[in-house]
Coordinates of C-alpha atoms in Angstrom, one line a residue:
Chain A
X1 CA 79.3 56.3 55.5
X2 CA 80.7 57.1 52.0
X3 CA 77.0 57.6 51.1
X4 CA 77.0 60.3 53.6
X5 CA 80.1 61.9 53.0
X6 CA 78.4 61.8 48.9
X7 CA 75.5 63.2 50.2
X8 CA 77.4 66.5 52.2
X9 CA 79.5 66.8 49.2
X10 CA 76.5 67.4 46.8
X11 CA 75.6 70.0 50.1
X12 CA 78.6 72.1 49.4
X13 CA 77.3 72.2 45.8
X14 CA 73.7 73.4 47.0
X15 CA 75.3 75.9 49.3
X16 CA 77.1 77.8 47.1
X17 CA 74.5 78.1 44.8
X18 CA 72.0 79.2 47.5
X19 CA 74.4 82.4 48.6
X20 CA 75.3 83.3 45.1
X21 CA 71.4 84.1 44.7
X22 CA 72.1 87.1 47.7
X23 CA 75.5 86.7 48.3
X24 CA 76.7 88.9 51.5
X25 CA 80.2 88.6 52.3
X26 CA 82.3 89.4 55.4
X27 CA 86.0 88.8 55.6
X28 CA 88.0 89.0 58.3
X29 CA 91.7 88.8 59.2
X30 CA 91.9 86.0 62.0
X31 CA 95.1 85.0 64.0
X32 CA 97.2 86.0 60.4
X33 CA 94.8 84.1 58.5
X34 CA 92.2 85.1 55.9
X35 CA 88.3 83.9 56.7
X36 CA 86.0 84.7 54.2
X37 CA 82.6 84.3 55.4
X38 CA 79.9 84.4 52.8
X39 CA 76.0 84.4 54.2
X40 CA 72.6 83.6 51.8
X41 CA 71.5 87.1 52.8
X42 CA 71.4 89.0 55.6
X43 CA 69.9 86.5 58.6
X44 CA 73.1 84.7 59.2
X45 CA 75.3 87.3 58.8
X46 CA 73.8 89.4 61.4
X47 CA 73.8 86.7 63.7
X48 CA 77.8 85.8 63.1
X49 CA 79.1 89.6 63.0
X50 CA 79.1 91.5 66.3
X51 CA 81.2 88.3 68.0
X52 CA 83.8 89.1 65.1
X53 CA 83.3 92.8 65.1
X54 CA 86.5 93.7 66.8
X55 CA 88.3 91.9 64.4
X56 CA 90.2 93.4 61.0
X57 CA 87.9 94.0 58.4
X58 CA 89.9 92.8 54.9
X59 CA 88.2 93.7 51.2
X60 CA 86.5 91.2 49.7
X61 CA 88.6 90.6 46.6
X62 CA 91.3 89.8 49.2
X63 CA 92.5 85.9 48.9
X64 CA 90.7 83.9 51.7
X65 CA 92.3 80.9 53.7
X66 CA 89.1 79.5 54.7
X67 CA 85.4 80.1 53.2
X68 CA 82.5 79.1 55.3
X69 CA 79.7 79.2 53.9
X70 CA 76.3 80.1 55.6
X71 CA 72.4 80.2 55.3
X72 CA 69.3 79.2 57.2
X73 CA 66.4 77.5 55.8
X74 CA 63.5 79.8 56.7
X75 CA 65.4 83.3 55.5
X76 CA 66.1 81.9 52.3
X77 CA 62.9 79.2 51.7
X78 CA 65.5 76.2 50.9
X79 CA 64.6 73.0 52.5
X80 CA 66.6 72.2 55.1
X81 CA 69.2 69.1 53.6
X82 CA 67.4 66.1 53.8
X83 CA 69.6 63.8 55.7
X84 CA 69.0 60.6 56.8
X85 CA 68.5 60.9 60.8
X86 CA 68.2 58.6 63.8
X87 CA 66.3 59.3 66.7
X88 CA 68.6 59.7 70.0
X89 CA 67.5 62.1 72.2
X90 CA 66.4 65.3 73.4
X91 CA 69.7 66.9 72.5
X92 CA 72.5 65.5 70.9
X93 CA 75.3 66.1 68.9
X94 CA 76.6 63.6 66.1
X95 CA 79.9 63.8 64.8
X96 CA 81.1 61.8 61.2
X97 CA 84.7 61.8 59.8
X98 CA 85.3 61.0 56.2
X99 CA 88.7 61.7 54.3
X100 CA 89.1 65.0 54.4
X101 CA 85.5 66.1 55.9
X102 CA 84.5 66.6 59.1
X103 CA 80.9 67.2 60.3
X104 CA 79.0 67.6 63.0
X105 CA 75.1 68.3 63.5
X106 CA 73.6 69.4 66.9
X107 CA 70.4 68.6 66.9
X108 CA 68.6 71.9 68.5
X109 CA 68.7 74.1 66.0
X110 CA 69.1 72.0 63.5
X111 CA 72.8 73.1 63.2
X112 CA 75.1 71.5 60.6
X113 CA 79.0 72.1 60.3
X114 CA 80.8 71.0 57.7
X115 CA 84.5 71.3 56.8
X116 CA 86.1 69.9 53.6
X117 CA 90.1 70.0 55.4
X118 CA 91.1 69.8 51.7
X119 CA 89.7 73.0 50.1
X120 CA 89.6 74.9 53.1
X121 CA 86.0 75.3 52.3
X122 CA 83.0 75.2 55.4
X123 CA 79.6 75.5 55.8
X124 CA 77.2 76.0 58.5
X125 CA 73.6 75.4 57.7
X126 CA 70.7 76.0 60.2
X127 CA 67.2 75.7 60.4
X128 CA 66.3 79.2 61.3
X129 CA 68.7 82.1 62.6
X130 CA 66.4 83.9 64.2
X131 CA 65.5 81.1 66.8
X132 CA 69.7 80.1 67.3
X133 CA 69.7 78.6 70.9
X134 CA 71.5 82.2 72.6
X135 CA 75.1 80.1 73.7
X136 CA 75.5 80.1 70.1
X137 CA 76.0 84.0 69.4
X138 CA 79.4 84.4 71.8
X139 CA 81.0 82.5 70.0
X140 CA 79.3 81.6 66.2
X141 CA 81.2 78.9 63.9
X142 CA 83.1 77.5 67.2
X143 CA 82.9 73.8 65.4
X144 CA 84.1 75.2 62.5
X145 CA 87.0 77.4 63.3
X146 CA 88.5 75.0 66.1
X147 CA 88.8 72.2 63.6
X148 CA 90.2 74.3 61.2
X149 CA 92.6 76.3 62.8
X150 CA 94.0 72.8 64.8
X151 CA 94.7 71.6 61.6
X152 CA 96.9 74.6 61.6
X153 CA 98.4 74.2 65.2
X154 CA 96.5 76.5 66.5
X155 CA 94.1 75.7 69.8
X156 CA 90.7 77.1 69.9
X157 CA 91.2 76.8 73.9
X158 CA 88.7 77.2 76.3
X159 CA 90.1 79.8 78.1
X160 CA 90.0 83.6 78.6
X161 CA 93.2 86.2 78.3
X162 CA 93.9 89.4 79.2
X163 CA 97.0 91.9 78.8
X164 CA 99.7 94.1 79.5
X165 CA 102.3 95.7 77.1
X166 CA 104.4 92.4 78.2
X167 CA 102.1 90.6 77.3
X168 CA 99.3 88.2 78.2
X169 CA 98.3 85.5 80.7
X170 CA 95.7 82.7 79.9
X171 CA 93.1 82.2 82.3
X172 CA 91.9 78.3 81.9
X173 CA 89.2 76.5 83.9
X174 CA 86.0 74.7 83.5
X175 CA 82.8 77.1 83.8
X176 CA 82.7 78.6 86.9
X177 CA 85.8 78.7 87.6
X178 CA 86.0 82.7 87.7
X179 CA 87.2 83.5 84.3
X180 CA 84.4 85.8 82.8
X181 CA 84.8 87.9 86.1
X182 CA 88.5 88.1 86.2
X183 CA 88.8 88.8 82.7
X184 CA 86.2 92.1 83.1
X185 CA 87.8 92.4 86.5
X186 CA 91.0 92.9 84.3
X187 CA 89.5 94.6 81.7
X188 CA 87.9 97.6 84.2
X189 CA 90.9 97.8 85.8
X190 CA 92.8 98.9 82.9
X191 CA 94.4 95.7 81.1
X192 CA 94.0 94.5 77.4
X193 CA 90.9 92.3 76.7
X194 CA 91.2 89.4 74.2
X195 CA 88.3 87.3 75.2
X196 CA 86.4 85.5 78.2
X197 CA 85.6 82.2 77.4
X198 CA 87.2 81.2 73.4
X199 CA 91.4 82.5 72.7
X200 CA 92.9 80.9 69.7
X201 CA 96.7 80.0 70.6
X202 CA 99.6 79.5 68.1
X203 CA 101.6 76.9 69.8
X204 CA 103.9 77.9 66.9
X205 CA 104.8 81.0 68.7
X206 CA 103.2 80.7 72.4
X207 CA 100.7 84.0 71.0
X208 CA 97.2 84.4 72.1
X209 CA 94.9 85.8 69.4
X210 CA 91.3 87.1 70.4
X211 CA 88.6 85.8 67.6
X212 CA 85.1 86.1 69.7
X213 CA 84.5 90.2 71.2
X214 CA 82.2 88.7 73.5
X215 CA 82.3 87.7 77.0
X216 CA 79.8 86.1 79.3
X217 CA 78.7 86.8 82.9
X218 CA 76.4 85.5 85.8
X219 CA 73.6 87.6 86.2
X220 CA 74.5 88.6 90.2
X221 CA 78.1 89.9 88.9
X222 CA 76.5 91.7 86.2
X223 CA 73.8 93.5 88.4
X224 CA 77.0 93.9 91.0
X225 CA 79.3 96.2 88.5
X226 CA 76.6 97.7 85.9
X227 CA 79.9 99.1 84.6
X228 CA 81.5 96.1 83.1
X229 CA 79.3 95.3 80.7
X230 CA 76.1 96.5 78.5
X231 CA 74.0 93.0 78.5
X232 CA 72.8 92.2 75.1
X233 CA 71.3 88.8 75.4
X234 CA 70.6 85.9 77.7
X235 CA 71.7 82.5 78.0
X236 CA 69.6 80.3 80.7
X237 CA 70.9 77.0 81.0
X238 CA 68.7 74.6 83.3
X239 CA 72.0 73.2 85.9
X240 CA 73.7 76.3 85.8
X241 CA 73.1 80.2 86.4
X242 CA 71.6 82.9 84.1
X243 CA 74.4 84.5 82.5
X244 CA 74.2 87.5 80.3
X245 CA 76.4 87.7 77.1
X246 CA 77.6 90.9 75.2
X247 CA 80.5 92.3 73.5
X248 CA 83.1 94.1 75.5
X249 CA 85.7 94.2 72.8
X250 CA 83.2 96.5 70.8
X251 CA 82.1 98.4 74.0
X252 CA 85.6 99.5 75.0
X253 CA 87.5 98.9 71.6
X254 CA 90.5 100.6 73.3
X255 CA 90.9 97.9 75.5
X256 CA 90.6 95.3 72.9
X257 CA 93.6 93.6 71.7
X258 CA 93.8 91.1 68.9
X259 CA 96.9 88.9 69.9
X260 CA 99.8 88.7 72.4
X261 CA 102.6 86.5 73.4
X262 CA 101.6 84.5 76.5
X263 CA 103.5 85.1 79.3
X264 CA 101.5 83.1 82.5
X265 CA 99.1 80.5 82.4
X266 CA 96.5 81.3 85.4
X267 CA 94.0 78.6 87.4
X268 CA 91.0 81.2 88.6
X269 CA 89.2 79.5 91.3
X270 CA 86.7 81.0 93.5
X271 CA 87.6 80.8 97.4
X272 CA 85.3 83.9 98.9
X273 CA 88.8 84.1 101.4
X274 CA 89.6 87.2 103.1
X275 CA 91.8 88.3 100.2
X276 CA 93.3 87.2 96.3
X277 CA 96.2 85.6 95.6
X278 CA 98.5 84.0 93.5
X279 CA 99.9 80.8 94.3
X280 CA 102.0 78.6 92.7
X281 CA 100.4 75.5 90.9
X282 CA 101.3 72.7 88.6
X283 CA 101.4 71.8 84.9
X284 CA 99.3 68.9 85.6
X285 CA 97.1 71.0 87.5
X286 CA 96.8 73.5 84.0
X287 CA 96.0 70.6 82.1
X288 CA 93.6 69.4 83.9
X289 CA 91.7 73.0 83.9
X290 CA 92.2 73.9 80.0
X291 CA 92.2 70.1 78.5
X292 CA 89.2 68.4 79.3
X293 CA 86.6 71.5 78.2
X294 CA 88.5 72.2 75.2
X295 CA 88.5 68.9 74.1
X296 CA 84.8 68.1 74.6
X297 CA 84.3 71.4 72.6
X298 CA 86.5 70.3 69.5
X299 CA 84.3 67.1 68.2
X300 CA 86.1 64.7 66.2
X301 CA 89.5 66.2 67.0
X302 CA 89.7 65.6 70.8
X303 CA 92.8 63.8 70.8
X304 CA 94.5 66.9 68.9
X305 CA 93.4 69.3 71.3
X306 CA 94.4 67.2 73.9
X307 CA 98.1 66.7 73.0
X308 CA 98.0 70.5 71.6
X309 CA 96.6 71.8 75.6
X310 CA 99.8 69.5 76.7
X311 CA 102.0 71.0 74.7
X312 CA 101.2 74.3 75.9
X313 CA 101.1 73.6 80.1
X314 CA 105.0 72.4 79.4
X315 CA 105.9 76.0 78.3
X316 CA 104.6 77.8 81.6
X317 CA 105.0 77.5 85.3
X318 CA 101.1 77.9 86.0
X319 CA 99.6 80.2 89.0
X320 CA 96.6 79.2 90.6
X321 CA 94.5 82.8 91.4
X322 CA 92.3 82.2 94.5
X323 CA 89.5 84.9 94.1
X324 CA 88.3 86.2 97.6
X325 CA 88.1 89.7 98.9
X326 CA 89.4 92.2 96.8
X327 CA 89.2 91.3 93.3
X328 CA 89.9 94.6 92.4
X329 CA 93.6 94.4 93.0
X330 CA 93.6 90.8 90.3
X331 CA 94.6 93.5 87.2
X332 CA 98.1 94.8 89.2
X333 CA 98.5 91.1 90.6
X334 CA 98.4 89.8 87.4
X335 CA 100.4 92.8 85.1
X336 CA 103.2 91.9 87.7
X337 CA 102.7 88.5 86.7
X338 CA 102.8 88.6 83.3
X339 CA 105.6 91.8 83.5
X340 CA 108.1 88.6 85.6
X341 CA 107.3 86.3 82.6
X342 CA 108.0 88.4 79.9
X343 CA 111.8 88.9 81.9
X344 CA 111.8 85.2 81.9
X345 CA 111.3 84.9 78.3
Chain B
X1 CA 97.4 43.2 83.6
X2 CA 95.0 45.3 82.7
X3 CA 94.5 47.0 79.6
X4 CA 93.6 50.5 79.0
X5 CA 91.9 51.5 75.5
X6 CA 93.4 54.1 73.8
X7 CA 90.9 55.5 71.5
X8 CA 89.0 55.6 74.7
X9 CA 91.3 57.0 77.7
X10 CA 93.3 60.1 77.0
X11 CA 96.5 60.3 79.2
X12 CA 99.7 62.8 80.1
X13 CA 102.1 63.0 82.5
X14 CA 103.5 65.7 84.0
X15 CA 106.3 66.4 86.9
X16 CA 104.4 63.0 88.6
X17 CA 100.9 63.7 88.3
X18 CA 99.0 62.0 85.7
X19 CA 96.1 63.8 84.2
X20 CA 93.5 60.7 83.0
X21 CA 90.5 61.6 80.0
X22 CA 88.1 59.5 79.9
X23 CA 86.3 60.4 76.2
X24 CA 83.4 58.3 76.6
X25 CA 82.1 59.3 79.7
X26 CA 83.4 63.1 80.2
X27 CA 84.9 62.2 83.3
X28 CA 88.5 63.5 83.6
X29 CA 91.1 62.2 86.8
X30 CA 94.4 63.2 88.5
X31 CA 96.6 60.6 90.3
X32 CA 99.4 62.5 91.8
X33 CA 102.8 60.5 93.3
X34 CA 102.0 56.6 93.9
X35 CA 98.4 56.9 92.0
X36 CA 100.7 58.5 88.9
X37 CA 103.2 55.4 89.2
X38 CA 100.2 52.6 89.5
X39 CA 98.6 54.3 86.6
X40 CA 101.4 54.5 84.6
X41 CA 102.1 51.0 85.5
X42 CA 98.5 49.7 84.5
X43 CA 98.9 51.9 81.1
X44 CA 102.0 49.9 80.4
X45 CA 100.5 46.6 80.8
X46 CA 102.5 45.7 83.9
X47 CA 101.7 43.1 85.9
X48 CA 100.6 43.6 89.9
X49 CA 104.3 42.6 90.7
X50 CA 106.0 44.4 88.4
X51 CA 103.8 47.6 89.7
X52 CA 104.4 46.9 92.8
X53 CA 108.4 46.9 92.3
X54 CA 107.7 50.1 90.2
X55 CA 106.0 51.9 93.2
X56 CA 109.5 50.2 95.4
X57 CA 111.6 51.8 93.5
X58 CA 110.1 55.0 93.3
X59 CA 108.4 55.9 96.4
X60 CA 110.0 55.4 100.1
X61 CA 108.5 54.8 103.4
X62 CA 105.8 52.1 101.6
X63 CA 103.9 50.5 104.7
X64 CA 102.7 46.9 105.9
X65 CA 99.6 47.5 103.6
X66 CA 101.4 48.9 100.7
X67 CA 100.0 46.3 98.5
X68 CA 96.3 46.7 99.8
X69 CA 96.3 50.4 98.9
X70 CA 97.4 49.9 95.6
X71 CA 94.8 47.2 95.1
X72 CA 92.2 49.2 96.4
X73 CA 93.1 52.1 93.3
X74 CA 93.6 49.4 90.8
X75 CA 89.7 48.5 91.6
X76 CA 88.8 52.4 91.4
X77 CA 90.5 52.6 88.4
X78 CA 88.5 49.3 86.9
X79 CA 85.4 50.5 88.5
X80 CA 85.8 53.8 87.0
X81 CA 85.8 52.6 83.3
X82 CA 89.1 53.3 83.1
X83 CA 90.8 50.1 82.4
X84 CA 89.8 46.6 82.1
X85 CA 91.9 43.5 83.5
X86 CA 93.3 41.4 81.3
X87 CA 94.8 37.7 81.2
X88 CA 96.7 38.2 78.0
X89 CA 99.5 40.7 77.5
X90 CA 97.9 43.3 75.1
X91 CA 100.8 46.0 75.4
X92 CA 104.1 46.4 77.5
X93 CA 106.0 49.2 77.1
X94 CA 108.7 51.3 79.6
X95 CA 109.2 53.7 76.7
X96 CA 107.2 56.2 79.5
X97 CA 109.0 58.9 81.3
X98 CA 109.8 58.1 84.5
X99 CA 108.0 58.9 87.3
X100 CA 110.9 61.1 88.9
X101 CA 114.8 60.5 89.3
X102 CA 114.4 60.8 93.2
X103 CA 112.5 58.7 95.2
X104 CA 109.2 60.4 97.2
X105 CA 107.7 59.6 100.0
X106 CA 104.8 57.0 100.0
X107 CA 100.9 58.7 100.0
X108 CA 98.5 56.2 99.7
X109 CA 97.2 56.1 96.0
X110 CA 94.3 58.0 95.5
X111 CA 92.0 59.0 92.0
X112 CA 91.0 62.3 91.7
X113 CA 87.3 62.5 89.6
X114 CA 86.3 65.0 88.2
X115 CA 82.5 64.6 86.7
X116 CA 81.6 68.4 85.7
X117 CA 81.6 67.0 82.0
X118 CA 80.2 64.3 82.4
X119 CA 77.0 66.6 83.5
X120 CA 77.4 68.0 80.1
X121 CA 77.5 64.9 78.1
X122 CA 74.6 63.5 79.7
X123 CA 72.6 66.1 78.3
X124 CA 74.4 66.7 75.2
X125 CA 75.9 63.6 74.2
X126 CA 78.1 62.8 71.3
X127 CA 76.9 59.9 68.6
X128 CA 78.7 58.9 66.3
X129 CA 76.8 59.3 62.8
X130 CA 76.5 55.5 61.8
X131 CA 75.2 54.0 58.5
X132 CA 71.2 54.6 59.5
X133 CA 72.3 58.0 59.5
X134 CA 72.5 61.4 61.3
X135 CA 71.0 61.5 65.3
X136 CA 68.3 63.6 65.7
X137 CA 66.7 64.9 68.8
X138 CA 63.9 62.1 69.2
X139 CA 60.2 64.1 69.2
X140 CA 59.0 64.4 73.4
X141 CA 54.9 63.1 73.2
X142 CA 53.1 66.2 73.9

């Protein structure tokens, strides 16, 4: 193991000299924090910016909290690193923890992530950007950022939030629970949009930040309400339905909001009943939707996430939102909602 | 006893219900009311007795075949991966919250699987990176 921690060490090294050869840089304000994200030309930056495009654009000369950087091997003609690699599978993702590193490669796409927890320094390294499986444009550096920010306290959670002047509510749930199409349900009705699928939380200060613009839907909802959403990509996955992915926050940037103080924590679920509602639920019942999905998308740092998604259900009396007939009255349901919590607060 | 690994199982309770993670195989579990107490019970290293004089003392109404429900979840939950039995006493503790300050009525115990995730981590599994190195998506014969 130390020989492979030597070796991703020695892979910083290389990276940074790769993008000082076309350095292109992108900074971004992020949850009060500075990410600097520095590409090897343009390939990887194109592919990273439109999910952070609704984000605050910060000079370049401004201090960063967190570098990452990026390049692929075909844009820039660098060999991909030469790593020592065991055969396991069709897909796979492996995981390695040294003192203060953590690093994951999944194996389609070739795509590495690296963060050195000590110099706040990260890099993601891929084979070829222009053939990035699709799941991976929503929501680019997701290794990355989780496992930086939770070193910070704050949850990369799976979960979706939308807003009022009060304030937000979370929506958690595995896939398919209903949270794309409640949060653009939400979002066409009028509320704040902070993201569908990835919200950063500061269990600091109970706040919900947006970092990915995007959102995701099921091809059939899509085609449904034309309105919701401009389609600018496709993600098939082979158990589950076609869903389309594009970037609401940049399509109606005056619905986009950038953080809020959470005020409900909300269960969708999917009932096809003559009519929504909102019924009272448990914080068990909270942890079970947010926990298990965030964890299994935070590698190495599970049990963080875990005790952080706990920490969080114990602040909030959850509501679980049966979606039947009528979804279009969800955005007043849930502004009164989150309007009671903030008097609660 | 049984003995439930921790670097393995992930576990919280809240108001009663326990929510269970298991990291290895992506399945996650409730047990709500007696299941919470037997689980907490087996995650404390109790013994069968001393369970059973946990879920006494906090449920009422327990009937003839009180024991033979809990026995049947203790098996679920050792079928299930979740815990292993044990002859030796690995870990006691009854540092945990308890289950609640009033007694509730008996519900047979029951374990609540969840295998959504699991679906996922069959087809993209986590390996840990190991001395021979990194996995890599073994090459499919054309």
């Amino acid at each position: 193991m130390s020989e492979l921690s030597g070796v991703v060490e020695r892979l910083l090294e290389r990276s940074q000299a790769i993008v000082s050869k076309d350095r292109q840089v992108l900074t971004l304000g992020v949850a009060g924090c500075v990410i600097r994200i520095v590409s090897a030309g343009p390939a990887m930056l194109n592919f990273v910016r439109p999910a952070f495009a609704h984000l605050e654009p910060l000079a370049d000369d401004v201090p960063a909290d967190l570098t990452v950087t990026t390049w692929d091997s075909r844009s820039t003609g660098e060999p991909y690193p030469d790593l020592p690699l065991v055969d396991v599978g069709p897909l796979a993702t492996g995981i390695v923890t040294a003192p203060g590193l953590l690093m994951s490669y999944y194996s389609v796409g070739r795509a590495m992530s690296v963060l050195n927890r000590t110099a706040d320094q990260a890099m993601f390294i891929v084979d070829d950007a222009s053939i990035l499986p699709p799941w991976e444009r929503p929501s680019p550096l997701r290794t990355i950022l989780s496992w930086w920010f939770m070193d910070r306290g704050k949850l990369l959670a799976h979960a979706a939030a939308v807003s009022t002047d009060d304030g937000a509510a979370l929506l958690i749930g595995p896939s398919g629970s209903g949270k794309s199409s409640t949060a653009l349900a939400c979002l066409a009705g009028g509320m704040g949009y902070l993201g569908d699928d990835y919200v950063l939380i500061d269990l600091a200060s109970n706040e919900v930040w947006s970092l990915f613009g995007s959102a995701k839907l099921v091809a059939d909802h899509l085609m449904q309400n034309p309105g919701l959403m401009t389609s600018d990509g496709v993600i098939v996955h082979e158990a589950k339905a076609v869903k389309h992915y594009g970037w609401p926050s940049t399509e109606f940037p005056e619905r986009a909001r950038l953080r809020a103080p959470i005020r409900a924590l909300v269960l969708p679920t999917v009932t096809r009943g003559p009519e929504c509602r909102l019924v009272p639920s448990t914080s068990a019942r909270a942890l079970l939707a947010l926990a298990p999905s965030t964890m299994f998308q935070s590698p190495a740092l599970k049990e963080t996430a875990f005790g952080l998604s706990t920490d969080l259900v114990r602040c909030f009396s959850p509501f679980r939102l049966e979606l039947g007939e009528g979804v279009e009255q969800v955005p007043t349901m849930l502004s009164e909602l989150i309007c009671q919590g903030r008097e609660k607060a | 006893m049984w003995f439930v690994d921790p670097n393995k199982v992930m576990s919280e309770l809240l108001d009663g219900e326990a929510v269970i993670v298991d990291l290895a195989s992506g399945r996650y579990h409730a047990a709500v009311g007696v299941a919470a107490t037997v689980w907490e019970g087996i995650l404390c290293g109790h013994s069968f007795e001393h369970i059973m004089d946990d879920v006494q003392r906090a449920h009422t109404g327990l009937p003839a075949d009180a024991e033979h429900h809990v026995k049947e979840f203790i098996v679920r939950v050792v079928d299930s991966g979740l815990a292993i039995p044990s002859t030796e006493l690995l870990s006691t503790s009854d540092t945990r919250s308890p289950i609640g300050v009033e007694p509730t009525p008996w519900v047979a115990p029951v374990l609540e699987s969840h295998d959504d995730l699991a679906d996922l981590m069959l087809i993209d599994p986590v390996h840990d990176v190991t001395d021979q190195g990194w996995p890599h998506a073994a090459r499919q014969d054309p």
